[in-house]
């Protein structure tokens, strides 16, 4: 009888854990295309997400690939059904194409997601003539 009861408790415990859903980040977009950006002009994009899970989501850190990109993110827990954001500012100093990753770390099941900023930095004169 003790074995049966122990097995039943274990089965119920495992079933409960398997159905538990953590917080889930659902971003409106995972890549933002700036297009042509005038050289020397910083550009910013705000990635907005919704927590579609059942637990609060906490963004623990946001990392970027270089010092040319600066992230700012929601510091408070994002409750289920609510929204938060990650803003990334790219300093368009060097001419040429760019594809900058912004990696978001959180307490969600996957643990991280990478967002991207891309476009092309053009000399200011070229940016004005293409409009």
PDB file of C-alpha atoms in Angstrom, residues 49-128:
ATOM      1  CA  UNK A  49       6.924  41.880 -26.171  1.00  0.00           C
ATOM      2  CA  UNK A  50       3.940  40.328 -24.424  1.00  0.00           C
ATOM      3  CA  UNK A  51       4.165  37.707 -21.704  1.00  0.00           C
ATOM      4  CA  UNK A  52       1.889  34.981 -23.091  1.00  0.00           C
ATOM      5  CA  UNK A  53       2.764  32.486 -20.341  1.00  0.00           C
ATOM      6  CA  UNK A  54       1.310  31.899 -16.894  1.00  0.00           C
ATOM      7  CA  UNK A  55       4.201  33.185 -14.732  1.00  0.00           C
ATOM      8  CA  UNK A  56       5.834  36.619 -14.508  1.00  0.00           C
ATOM      9  CA  UNK A  57       8.807  37.160 -16.839  1.00  0.00           C
ATOM     10  CA  UNK A  58      11.953  38.819 -15.530  1.00  0.00           C
ATOM     11  CA  UNK A  59      14.574  40.065 -17.990  1.00  0.00           C
ATOM     12  CA  UNK A  60      17.839  39.416 -16.165  1.00  0.00           C
ATOM     13  CA  UNK A  61      20.219  40.899 -18.740  1.00  0.00           C
ATOM     14  CA  UNK A  62      20.478  42.161 -22.312  1.00  0.00           C
ATOM     15  CA  UNK A  63      23.807  41.878 -24.119  1.00  0.00           C
ATOM     16  CA  UNK A  64      25.048  43.363 -27.376  1.00  0.00           C
ATOM     17  CA  UNK A  65      27.951  42.448 -29.662  1.00  0.00           C
ATOM     18  CA  UNK A  66      29.861  45.733 -29.438  1.00  0.00           C
ATOM     19  CA  UNK A  67      29.982  49.145 -27.791  1.00  0.00           C
ATOM     20  CA  UNK A  68      28.189  50.711 -30.756  1.00  0.00           C
ATOM     21  CA  UNK A  69      24.830  49.396 -29.482  1.00  0.00           C
ATOM     22  CA  UNK A  70      23.285  50.322 -26.130  1.00  0.00           C
ATOM     23  CA  UNK A  71      20.324  48.392 -24.664  1.00  0.00           C
ATOM     24  CA  UNK A  72      17.715  49.516 -22.129  1.00  0.00           C
ATOM     25  CA  UNK A  73      15.058  47.039 -20.949  1.00  0.00           C
ATOM     26  CA  UNK A  74      12.096  46.544 -18.616  1.00  0.00           C
ATOM     27  CA  UNK A  75      13.492  45.924 -15.125  1.00  0.00           C
ATOM     28  CA  UNK A  76      10.237  45.063 -13.340  1.00  0.00           C
ATOM     29  CA  UNK A  77       8.633  41.597 -13.669  1.00  0.00           C
ATOM     30  CA  UNK A  78       6.205  41.477 -16.596  1.00  0.00           C
ATOM     31  CA  UNK A  79       2.998  39.783 -15.493  1.00  0.00           C
ATOM     32  CA  UNK A  80       1.070  37.348 -17.725  1.00  0.00           C
ATOM     33  CA  UNK A  81      -0.787  39.225 -20.459  1.00  0.00           C
ATOM     34  CA  UNK A  82       1.218  42.420 -19.925  1.00  0.00           C
ATOM     35  CA  UNK A  83       3.875  43.991 -22.150  1.00  0.00           C
ATOM     36  CA  UNK A  84       7.485  45.032 -21.697  1.00  0.00           C
ATOM     37  CA  UNK A  85      10.196  46.282 -23.995  1.00  0.00           C
ATOM     38  CA  UNK A  86      13.827  46.243 -24.995  1.00  0.00           C
ATOM     39  CA  UNK A  87      15.158  49.457 -26.554  1.00  0.00           C
ATOM     40  CA  UNK A  88      18.377  49.340 -28.507  1.00  0.00           C
ATOM     41  CA  UNK A  89      20.285  52.383 -29.777  1.00  0.00           C
ATOM     42  CA  UNK A  90      22.832  51.889 -32.535  1.00  0.00           C
ATOM     43  CA  UNK A  91      25.526  54.538 -33.011  1.00  0.00           C
ATOM     44  CA  UNK A  92      25.887  54.755 -36.784  1.00  0.00           C
ATOM     45  CA  UNK A  93      29.509  55.913 -36.782  1.00  0.00           C
ATOM     46  CA  UNK A  94      31.120  53.623 -39.381  1.00  0.00           C
ATOM     47  CA  UNK A  95      29.802  53.483 -42.957  1.00  0.00           C
ATOM     48  CA  UNK A  96      28.648  50.138 -44.320  1.00  0.00           C
ATOM     49  CA  UNK A  97      26.016  47.477 -43.715  1.00  0.00           C
ATOM     50  CA  UNK A  98      25.294  46.332 -40.160  1.00  0.00           C
ATOM     51  CA  UNK A  99      23.482  43.434 -38.483  1.00  0.00           C
ATOM     52  CA  UNK A 100      23.691  43.846 -34.705  1.00  0.00           C
ATOM     53  CA  UNK A 101      22.463  41.099 -32.357  1.00  0.00           C
ATOM     54  CA  UNK A 102      20.734  42.031 -29.094  1.00  0.00           C
ATOM     55  CA  UNK A 103      20.457  38.979 -26.817  1.00  0.00           C
ATOM     56  CA  UNK A 104      17.746  39.024 -24.149  1.00  0.00           C
ATOM     57  CA  UNK A 105      18.196  36.741 -21.111  1.00  0.00           C
ATOM     58  CA  UNK A 106      15.172  35.894 -18.974  1.00  0.00           C
ATOM     59  CA  UNK A 107      13.570  33.300 -16.727  1.00  0.00           C
ATOM     60  CA  UNK A 108      11.600  31.816 -19.643  1.00  0.00           C
ATOM     61  CA  UNK A 109      11.938  28.189 -20.705  1.00  0.00           C
ATOM     62  CA  UNK A 110      14.476  28.840 -23.482  1.00  0.00           C
ATOM     63  CA  UNK A 111      16.367  31.301 -21.301  1.00  0.00           C
ATOM     64  CA  UNK A 112      17.330  33.692 -24.112  1.00  0.00           C
ATOM     65  CA  UNK A 113      16.266  35.100 -27.450  1.00  0.00           C
ATOM     66  CA  UNK A 114      18.320  37.121 -29.933  1.00  0.00           C
ATOM     67  CA  UNK A 115      16.858  40.177 -31.654  1.00  0.00           C
ATOM     68  CA  UNK A 116      18.527  41.947 -34.581  1.00  0.00           C
ATOM     69  CA  UNK A 117      19.017  45.505 -35.796  1.00  0.00           C
ATOM     70  CA  UNK A 118      20.153  45.845 -39.384  1.00  0.00           C
ATOM     71  CA  UNK A 119      20.554  48.364 -42.140  1.00  0.00           C
ATOM     72  CA  UNK A 120      23.229  50.335 -43.890  1.00  0.00           C
ATOM     73  CA  UNK A 121      25.140  53.368 -42.640  1.00  0.00           C
ATOM     74  CA  UNK A 122      25.708  55.800 -45.513  1.00  0.00           C
ATOM     75  CA  UNK A 123      27.652  59.081 -45.650  1.00  0.00           C
ATOM     76  CA  UNK A 124      25.321  62.016 -44.809  1.00  0.00           C
ATOM     77  CA  UNK A 125      25.490  63.408 -48.367  1.00  0.00           C
ATOM     78  CA  UNK A 126      24.373  60.055 -49.822  1.00  0.00           C
ATOM     79  CA  UNK A 127      21.512  59.791 -47.315  1.00  0.00           C
ATOM     80  CA  UNK A 128      20.164  63.222 -48.292  1.00  0.00           C
TER      81      UNK A 128
END
